[in-house]
Amino acid sequence: MMMTIAVTLALIGGFYWATFLNKEAKDERGAQIQGKASSVVLMIFIIGFTVITISNLFSPFTNAQFQNALSLCFSLVIITNALSIMYYKKNLICNKKGHLIYWMAFLIGACNGDYVNFLCT
């Protein structure tokens, strides 16, 4: 069940990424968005692969478990890429880079609202 959800979200994320590349990634702003999103994705990949490797050292995986772990890791990478593109595309709320409120506001969909502006002041 979890694998089906992860693959479905990864397909949606991949479609969003491909749409972004075709429509908006051709200018300088699009290249900046891609660069920032890529740095986030790289860290997620490194963390995911490290967790899988360390987990495998302490409790060796079967082939099916290892395949599921890698599939979930790559799905997470694709999903994170799409979310990062969406996040950087909307630009940073309140222009305070790295602020936790950005991510919370982005996830609840309150971008550029009065609630978010109030929290950021």
PDB file of C-alpha atoms in Angstrom:
ATOM      1  CA  MET A   1       0.000   0.000   0.000  1.00  0.00           C
ATOM      2  CA  MET A   2       2.731   2.450   0.983  1.00  0.00           C
ATOM      3  CA  MET A   3       4.684   1.573  -2.150  1.00  0.00           C
ATOM      4  CA  THR A   4       1.645   2.308  -4.328  1.00  0.00           C
ATOM      5  CA  ILE A   5       1.221   5.716  -2.721  1.00  0.00           C
ATOM      6  CA  ALA A   6       4.934   6.500  -3.084  1.00  0.00           C
ATOM      7  CA  VAL A   7       5.006   5.499  -6.741  1.00  0.00           C
ATOM      8  CA  THR A   8       1.831   7.480  -7.472  1.00  0.00           C
ATOM      9  CA  LEU A   9       3.241  10.589  -5.798  1.00  0.00           C
ATOM     10  CA  ALA A  10       6.537  10.075  -7.629  1.00  0.00           C
ATOM     11  CA  LEU A  11       4.712   9.909 -10.968  1.00  0.00           C
ATOM     12  CA  ILE A  12       2.865  13.132 -10.160  1.00  0.00           C
ATOM     13  CA  GLY A  13       6.138  14.735  -9.054  1.00  0.00           C
ATOM     14  CA  GLY A  14       7.888  13.578 -12.211  1.00  0.00           C
ATOM     15  CA  PHE A  15       5.091  14.974 -14.346  1.00  0.00           C
ATOM     16  CA  TYR A  16       5.281  18.311 -12.506  1.00  0.00           C
ATOM     17  CA  TRP A  17       9.066  18.423 -12.982  1.00  0.00           C
ATOM     18  CA  ALA A  18       8.784  17.634 -16.705  1.00  0.00           C
ATOM     19  CA  THR A  19       6.113  20.310 -17.121  1.00  0.00           C
ATOM     20  CA  PHE A  20       8.329  22.812 -15.326  1.00  0.00           C
ATOM     21  CA  LEU A  21      11.275  21.956 -17.575  1.00  0.00           C
ATOM     22  CA  ASN A  22       9.225  22.405 -20.745  1.00  0.00           C
ATOM     23  CA  LYS A  23       7.530  25.654 -19.751  1.00  0.00           C
ATOM     24  CA  GLU A  24       9.628  27.625 -17.296  1.00  0.00           C
ATOM     25  CA  ALA A  25      13.161  26.281 -16.982  1.00  0.00           C
ATOM     26  CA  LYS A  26      14.489  27.988 -20.105  1.00  0.00           C
ATOM     27  CA  ASP A  27      15.171  31.388 -18.556  1.00  0.00           C
ATOM     28  CA  GLU A  28      17.541  32.509 -15.810  1.00  0.00           C
ATOM     29  CA  ARG A  29      14.923  32.309 -13.048  1.00  0.00           C
ATOM     30  CA  GLY A  30      14.078  28.745 -14.056  1.00  0.00           C
ATOM     31  CA  ALA A  31      17.746  27.779 -13.947  1.00  0.00           C
ATOM     32  CA  GLN A  32      18.045  29.264 -10.450  1.00  0.00           C
ATOM     33  CA  ILE A  33      14.983  27.340  -9.303  1.00  0.00           C
ATOM     34  CA  GLN A  34      16.413  24.136 -10.741  1.00  0.00           C
ATOM     35  CA  GLY A  35      19.745  24.732  -9.040  1.00  0.00           C
ATOM     36  CA  LYS A  36      18.219  25.361  -5.628  1.00  0.00           C
ATOM     37  CA  ALA A  37      15.893  22.373  -5.950  1.00  0.00           C
ATOM     38  CA  SER A  38      18.787  20.168  -7.029  1.00  0.00           C
ATOM     39  CA  SER A  39      20.768  21.011  -3.915  1.00  0.00           C
ATOM     40  CA  VAL A  40      17.830  19.963  -1.726  1.00  0.00           C
ATOM     41  CA  VAL A  41      17.352  16.764  -3.724  1.00  0.00           C
ATOM     42  CA  LEU A  42      21.034  15.875  -3.470  1.00  0.00           C
ATOM     43  CA  MET A  43      20.924  16.083   0.308  1.00  0.00           C
ATOM     44  CA  ILE A  44      17.750  13.972   0.467  1.00  0.00           C
ATOM     45  CA  PHE A  45      19.390  11.335  -1.725  1.00  0.00           C
ATOM     46  CA  ILE A  46      22.551  11.257   0.394  1.00  0.00           C
ATOM     47  CA  ILE A  47      20.565  11.016   3.632  1.00  0.00           C
ATOM     48  CA  GLY A  48      18.244   8.329   2.248  1.00  0.00           C
ATOM     49  CA  PHE A  49      21.048   6.216   0.855  1.00  0.00           C
ATOM     50  CA  THR A  50      23.012   6.547   4.112  1.00  0.00           C
ATOM     51  CA  VAL A  51      19.993   5.448   6.167  1.00  0.00           C
ATOM     52  CA  ILE A  52      19.464   2.447   3.885  1.00  0.00           C
ATOM     53  CA  THR A  53      23.144   1.475   4.053  1.00  0.00           C
ATOM     54  CA  ILE A  54      23.389   1.783   7.858  1.00  0.00           C
ATOM     55  CA  SER A  55      20.100  -0.068   8.327  1.00  0.00           C
ATOM     56  CA  ASN A  56      21.371  -2.843   6.085  1.00  0.00           C
ATOM     57  CA  LEU A  57      24.558  -3.139   8.151  1.00  0.00           C
ATOM     58  CA  PHE A  58      22.693  -3.605  11.430  1.00  0.00           C
ATOM     59  CA  SER A  59      19.908  -5.777  10.096  1.00  0.00           C
ATOM     60  CA  PRO A  60      20.613  -7.213   6.631  1.00  0.00           C
ATOM     61  CA  PHE A  61      17.767  -6.764   4.168  1.00  0.00           C
ATOM     62  CA  THR A  62      16.268  -9.452   2.020  1.00  0.00           C
ATOM     63  CA  ASN A  63      16.227  -8.738  -1.701  1.00  0.00           C
ATOM     64  CA  ALA A  64      12.590  -7.632  -1.575  1.00  0.00           C
ATOM     65  CA  GLN A  65      13.211  -5.327   1.385  1.00  0.00           C
ATOM     66  CA  PHE A  66      16.250  -3.804  -0.293  1.00  0.00           C
ATOM     67  CA  GLN A  67      14.266  -3.225  -3.493  1.00  0.00           C
ATOM     68  CA  ASN A  68      11.449  -1.579  -1.517  1.00  0.00           C
ATOM     69  CA  ALA A  69      13.878   0.622   0.406  1.00  0.00           C
ATOM     70  CA  LEU A  70      15.583   1.841  -2.774  1.00  0.00           C
ATOM     71  CA  SER A  71      12.250   2.402  -4.496  1.00  0.00           C
ATOM     72  CA  LEU A  72      11.005   4.464  -1.560  1.00  0.00           C
ATOM     73  CA  CYS A  73      14.251   6.436  -1.503  1.00  0.00           C
ATOM     74  CA  PHE A  74      14.027   7.295  -5.193  1.00  0.00           C
ATOM     75  CA  SER A  75      10.338   8.121  -4.862  1.00  0.00           C
ATOM     76  CA  LEU A  76      11.205  10.471  -2.018  1.00  0.00           C
ATOM     77  CA  VAL A  77      13.850  12.102  -4.200  1.00  0.00           C
ATOM     78  CA  ILE A  78      11.373  12.734  -7.024  1.00  0.00           C
ATOM     79  CA  ILE A  79       8.680  13.997  -4.662  1.00  0.00           C
ATOM     80  CA  THR A  80      11.176  16.290  -2.936  1.00  0.00           C
ATOM     81  CA  ASN A  81      12.297  17.642  -6.297  1.00  0.00           C
ATOM     82  CA  ALA A  82       8.740  18.591  -7.235  1.00  0.00           C
ATOM     83  CA  LEU A  83       8.034  20.133  -3.816  1.00  0.00           C
ATOM     84  CA  SER A  84      11.295  22.092  -3.939  1.00  0.00           C
ATOM     85  CA  ILE A  85      10.458  23.444  -7.381  1.00  0.00           C
ATOM     86  CA  MET A  86       7.013  24.467  -6.171  1.00  0.00           C
ATOM     87  CA  TYR A  87       8.529  26.092  -3.097  1.00  0.00           C
ATOM     88  CA  TYR A  88      11.229  28.045  -4.918  1.00  0.00           C
ATOM     89  CA  LYS A  89       8.839  28.943  -7.716  1.00  0.00           C
ATOM     90  CA  LYS A  90       6.598  30.796  -5.281  1.00  0.00           C
ATOM     91  CA  ASN A  91       9.751  32.415  -3.886  1.00  0.00           C
ATOM     92  CA  LEU A  92      10.357  32.719  -0.206  1.00  0.00           C
ATOM     93  CA  ILE A  93       7.530  34.094   1.909  1.00  0.00           C
ATOM     94  CA  CYS A  94       8.522  37.275   3.754  1.00  0.00           C
ATOM     95  CA  ASN A  95      11.955  37.103   2.069  1.00  0.00           C
ATOM     96  CA  LYS A  96      13.495  35.380   5.101  1.00  0.00           C
ATOM     97  CA  LYS A  97      15.455  32.499   3.652  1.00  0.00           C
ATOM     98  CA  GLY A  98      15.428  29.229   5.518  1.00  0.00           C
ATOM     99  CA  HIS A  99      12.734  30.233   7.981  1.00  0.00           C
ATOM    100  CA  LEU A 100      10.633  27.350   9.295  1.00  0.00           C
ATOM    101  CA  ILE A 101       7.450  29.380   8.756  1.00  0.00           C
ATOM    102  CA  TYR A 102       8.071  29.244   5.005  1.00  0.00           C
ATOM    103  CA  TRP A 103       7.775  25.487   4.892  1.00  0.00           C
ATOM    104  CA  MET A 104       4.831  25.384   7.264  1.00  0.00           C
ATOM    105  CA  ALA A 105       2.986  28.080   5.336  1.00  0.00           C
ATOM    106  CA  PHE A 106       3.818  26.426   2.041  1.00  0.00           C
ATOM    107  CA  LEU A 107       2.544  23.061   3.224  1.00  0.00           C
ATOM    108  CA  ILE A 108      -0.745  24.456   4.559  1.00  0.00           C
ATOM    109  CA  GLY A 109      -1.228  26.518   1.401  1.00  0.00           C
ATOM    110  CA  ALA A 110      -1.249  29.898   3.116  1.00  0.00           C
ATOM    111  CA  CYS A 111       1.339  31.438   0.830  1.00  0.00           C
ATOM    112  CA  ASN A 112       1.228  35.246   0.684  1.00  0.00           C
ATOM    113  CA  GLY A 113      -1.733  35.400   3.071  1.00  0.00           C
ATOM    114  CA  ASP A 114      -2.244  37.786   5.973  1.00  0.00           C
ATOM    115  CA  TYR A 115      -1.616  34.983   8.457  1.00  0.00           C
ATOM    116  CA  VAL A 116       1.832  34.331   7.001  1.00  0.00           C
ATOM    117  CA  ASN A 117       2.696  38.034   6.796  1.00  0.00           C
ATOM    118  CA  PHE A 118       1.701  38.399  10.431  1.00  0.00           C
ATOM    119  CA  LEU A 119       3.913  35.484  11.472  1.00  0.00           C
ATOM    120  CA  CYS A 120       6.910  36.790   9.553  1.00  0.00           C
ATOM    121  CA  THR A 121       6.947  40.292  11.016  1.00  0.00           C
TER     122      THR A 121
END
